[in-house]
Amino acid sequence: QVQLVESGGGLVQAGGSLRLSCAASGTIFSINVMGWYRQAPGKQRELGAVFNSIGATTYADSVKGRFTISGDNANYTVWLQMSSLIPEDTAVYYCNCNTRGQNYWGKGTLVTVSA
């Protein structure tokens, strides 16, 4: 089993920044993909940003140029630096990890961006 614990969410004004953190623990042999998804009120969960085992990153078009994902593979930790936040970024942000074909999710951390 793998446990993911997120932190760093909160309330911020439009134009501000936040940094999310996620730490994975448990039985981890290798991580294929790790990153962040988000779910806004009344909407489906969508990709935010992820990186794979060779460090290649993928960003949703809506966050490109504003969000930066980084990670520490040795310690199974991933961060999401969010800048120039807009109200449309308001969502619960979930950490995701894929290891040995299994998908794991954190409980989520709420990010609220006020106009």
PDB file of C-alpha atoms in Angstrom:
ATOM      1  CA  GLN A   1       0.000   0.000   0.000  1.00  0.00           C
ATOM      2  CA  VAL A   2       1.038   3.559  -0.718  1.00  0.00           C
ATOM      3  CA  GLN A   3      -0.108   6.584   1.257  1.00  0.00           C
ATOM      4  CA  LEU A   4      -0.039  10.109  -0.114  1.00  0.00           C
ATOM      5  CA  VAL A   5      -0.265  13.139   2.147  1.00  0.00           C
ATOM      6  CA  GLU A   6      -0.797  16.585   0.668  1.00  0.00           C
ATOM      7  CA  SER A   7      -0.249  19.953   2.290  1.00  0.00           C
ATOM      8  CA  GLY A   8      -0.072  23.609   1.345  1.00  0.00           C
ATOM      9  CA  GLY A   9      -3.600  24.457   0.276  1.00  0.00           C
ATOM     10  CA  GLY A  10      -5.439  27.519   1.483  1.00  0.00           C
ATOM     11  CA  LEU A  11      -7.051  30.804   0.565  1.00  0.00           C
ATOM     12  CA  VAL A  12      -5.208  33.243  -1.666  1.00  0.00           C
ATOM     13  CA  GLN A  13      -6.129  36.337  -3.638  1.00  0.00           C
ATOM     14  CA  ALA A  14      -6.063  36.351  -7.412  1.00  0.00           C
ATOM     15  CA  GLY A  15      -2.532  36.969  -8.620  1.00  0.00           C
ATOM     16  CA  GLY A  16      -1.016  35.281  -5.605  1.00  0.00           C
ATOM     17  CA  SER A  17       0.999  32.108  -5.210  1.00  0.00           C
ATOM     18  CA  LEU A  18       0.811  28.850  -3.307  1.00  0.00           C
ATOM     19  CA  ARG A  19       3.045  25.817  -3.066  1.00  0.00           C
ATOM     20  CA  LEU A  20       1.581  22.363  -2.630  1.00  0.00           C
ATOM     21  CA  SER A  21       3.549  19.424  -1.289  1.00  0.00           C
ATOM     22  CA  CYS A  22       2.891  15.702  -1.423  1.00  0.00           C
ATOM     23  CA  ALA A  23       4.842  12.950   0.266  1.00  0.00           C
ATOM     24  CA  ALA A  24       4.417   9.296  -0.583  1.00  0.00           C
ATOM     25  CA  SER A  25       5.120   6.536   1.894  1.00  0.00           C
ATOM     26  CA  GLY A  26       4.575   2.815   2.183  1.00  0.00           C
ATOM     27  CA  THR A  27       5.695  -0.005  -0.064  1.00  0.00           C
ATOM     28  CA  ILE A  28       7.124   1.767  -3.084  1.00  0.00           C
ATOM     29  CA  PHE A  29       9.371  -0.021  -5.543  1.00  0.00           C
ATOM     30  CA  SER A  30       9.443   2.558  -8.282  1.00  0.00           C
ATOM     31  CA  ILE A  31       7.221   5.386  -9.399  1.00  0.00           C
ATOM     32  CA  ASN A  32       6.079   5.573 -12.999  1.00  0.00           C
ATOM     33  CA  VAL A  33       4.207   8.860 -12.763  1.00  0.00           C
ATOM     34  CA  MET A  34       3.553  11.266  -9.925  1.00  0.00           C
ATOM     35  CA  GLY A  35       1.777  14.568  -9.864  1.00  0.00           C
ATOM     36  CA  TRP A  36      -1.333  16.609  -9.317  1.00  0.00           C
ATOM     37  CA  TYR A  37      -4.916  16.533 -10.456  1.00  0.00           C
ATOM     38  CA  ARG A  38      -7.665  18.915  -9.455  1.00  0.00           C
ATOM     39  CA  GLN A  39     -11.425  18.923  -9.158  1.00  0.00           C
ATOM     40  CA  ALA A  40     -13.382  22.146  -9.187  1.00  0.00           C
ATOM     41  CA  PRO A  41     -16.894  22.324  -7.708  1.00  0.00           C
ATOM     42  CA  GLY A  42     -19.369  20.616 -10.005  1.00  0.00           C
ATOM     43  CA  LYS A  43     -16.689  19.467 -12.438  1.00  0.00           C
ATOM     44  CA  GLN A  44     -14.790  16.290 -13.157  1.00  0.00           C
ATOM     45  CA  ARG A  45     -11.292  15.696 -11.888  1.00  0.00           C
ATOM     46  CA  GLU A  46      -8.719  16.874 -14.400  1.00  0.00           C
ATOM     47  CA  LEU A  47      -4.997  16.808 -14.912  1.00  0.00           C
ATOM     48  CA  GLY A  48      -2.948  19.586 -13.369  1.00  0.00           C
ATOM     49  CA  ALA A  49       0.666  18.561 -13.833  1.00  0.00           C
ATOM     50  CA  VAL A  50       2.621  15.324 -13.638  1.00  0.00           C
ATOM     51  CA  PHE A  51       6.124  14.039 -14.204  1.00  0.00           C
ATOM     52  CA  ASN A  52       7.304  10.565 -15.090  1.00  0.00           C
ATOM     53  CA  SER A  53      10.203   8.384 -14.078  1.00  0.00           C
ATOM     54  CA  ILE A  54      12.597  10.082 -16.514  1.00  0.00           C
ATOM     55  CA  GLY A  55      11.588  13.553 -15.439  1.00  0.00           C
ATOM     56  CA  ALA A  56       9.396  14.458 -18.377  1.00  0.00           C
ATOM     57  CA  THR A  57       6.581  16.780 -17.353  1.00  0.00           C
ATOM     58  CA  THR A  58       3.043  17.246 -18.640  1.00  0.00           C
ATOM     59  CA  TYR A  59       0.926  20.267 -17.851  1.00  0.00           C
ATOM     60  CA  ALA A  60      -2.718  21.021 -18.527  1.00  0.00           C
ATOM     61  CA  ASP A  61      -3.031  23.876 -21.012  1.00  0.00           C
ATOM     62  CA  SER A  62      -4.884  25.891 -18.402  1.00  0.00           C
ATOM     63  CA  VAL A  63      -1.884  25.981 -16.042  1.00  0.00           C
ATOM     64  CA  LYS A  64       1.056  26.147 -18.462  1.00  0.00           C
ATOM     65  CA  GLY A  65       3.324  29.057 -17.714  1.00  0.00           C
ATOM     66  CA  ARG A  66       1.831  29.548 -14.256  1.00  0.00           C
ATOM     67  CA  PHE A  67       2.391  26.232 -12.451  1.00  0.00           C
ATOM     68  CA  THR A  68       5.665  24.369 -12.030  1.00  0.00           C
ATOM     69  CA  ILE A  69       5.927  20.765 -10.883  1.00  0.00           C
ATOM     70  CA  SER A  70       9.061  19.387  -9.295  1.00  0.00           C
ATOM     71  CA  GLY A  71       9.934  16.262  -7.423  1.00  0.00           C
ATOM     72  CA  ASP A  72      12.434  14.365  -5.364  1.00  0.00           C
ATOM     73  CA  ASN A  73      12.380  10.795  -6.630  1.00  0.00           C
ATOM     74  CA  ALA A  74      14.625   9.533  -3.851  1.00  0.00           C
ATOM     75  CA  ASN A  75      12.189  10.702  -1.181  1.00  0.00           C
ATOM     76  CA  TYR A  76       8.967  10.230  -3.179  1.00  0.00           C
ATOM     77  CA  THR A  77       7.973  13.858  -2.790  1.00  0.00           C
ATOM     78  CA  VAL A  78       6.383  16.168  -5.323  1.00  0.00           C
ATOM     79  CA  TRP A  79       5.689  19.883  -5.218  1.00  0.00           C
ATOM     80  CA  LEU A  80       3.466  22.150  -7.245  1.00  0.00           C
ATOM     81  CA  GLN A  81       4.407  25.811  -7.328  1.00  0.00           C
ATOM     82  CA  MET A  82       1.351  27.792  -8.394  1.00  0.00           C
ATOM     83  CA  SER A  83       1.709  31.424  -9.434  1.00  0.00           C
ATOM     84  CA  SER A  84      -0.559  34.037 -10.992  1.00  0.00           C
ATOM     85  CA  LEU A  85      -3.518  32.214  -9.522  1.00  0.00           C
ATOM     86  CA  ILE A  86      -6.966  32.981 -10.877  1.00  0.00           C
ATOM     87  CA  PRO A  87     -10.399  32.184  -9.410  1.00  0.00           C
ATOM     88  CA  GLU A  88     -10.767  29.378 -11.962  1.00  0.00           C
ATOM     89  CA  ASP A  89      -7.927  27.573 -10.182  1.00  0.00           C
ATOM     90  CA  THR A  90     -10.197  27.064  -7.167  1.00  0.00           C
ATOM     91  CA  ALA A  91     -10.421  23.319  -6.632  1.00  0.00           C
ATOM     92  CA  VAL A  92      -9.451  20.397  -4.476  1.00  0.00           C
ATOM     93  CA  TYR A  93      -5.977  19.369  -5.547  1.00  0.00           C
ATOM     94  CA  TYR A  94      -5.183  15.671  -5.372  1.00  0.00           C
ATOM     95  CA  CYS A  95      -1.782  14.093  -5.376  1.00  0.00           C
ATOM     96  CA  ASN A  96      -1.509  11.030  -7.591  1.00  0.00           C
ATOM     97  CA  CYS A  97       1.102   8.331  -7.817  1.00  0.00           C
ATOM     98  CA  ASN A  98       1.321   5.411 -10.211  1.00  0.00           C
ATOM     99  CA  THR A  99       3.613   2.628  -9.137  1.00  0.00           C
ATOM    100  CA  ARG A 100       3.778  -0.875 -10.557  1.00  0.00           C
ATOM    101  CA  GLY A 101       0.562  -0.286 -12.450  1.00  0.00           C
ATOM    102  CA  GLN A 102      -1.428   0.791  -9.405  1.00  0.00           C
ATOM    103  CA  ASN A 103      -2.906   4.258  -9.010  1.00  0.00           C
ATOM    104  CA  TYR A 104      -2.961   5.911  -5.592  1.00  0.00           C
ATOM    105  CA  TRP A 105      -4.602   9.149  -4.499  1.00  0.00           C
ATOM    106  CA  GLY A 106      -4.233  11.496  -1.594  1.00  0.00           C
ATOM    107  CA  LYS A 107      -7.236  12.891   0.236  1.00  0.00           C
ATOM    108  CA  GLY A 108      -6.828  16.266  -1.409  1.00  0.00           C
ATOM    109  CA  THR A 109      -6.089  19.797  -0.311  1.00  0.00           C
ATOM    110  CA  LEU A 110      -8.408  22.722  -1.003  1.00  0.00           C
ATOM    111  CA  VAL A 111      -7.157  25.749  -2.883  1.00  0.00           C
ATOM    112  CA  THR A 112      -9.451  28.751  -2.966  1.00  0.00           C
ATOM    113  CA  VAL A 113      -8.610  31.788  -5.081  1.00  0.00           C
ATOM    114  CA  SER A 114     -10.631  34.907  -4.358  1.00  0.00           C
ATOM    115  CA  ALA A 115     -11.267  37.571  -6.976  1.00  0.00           C
TER     116      ALA A 115
END
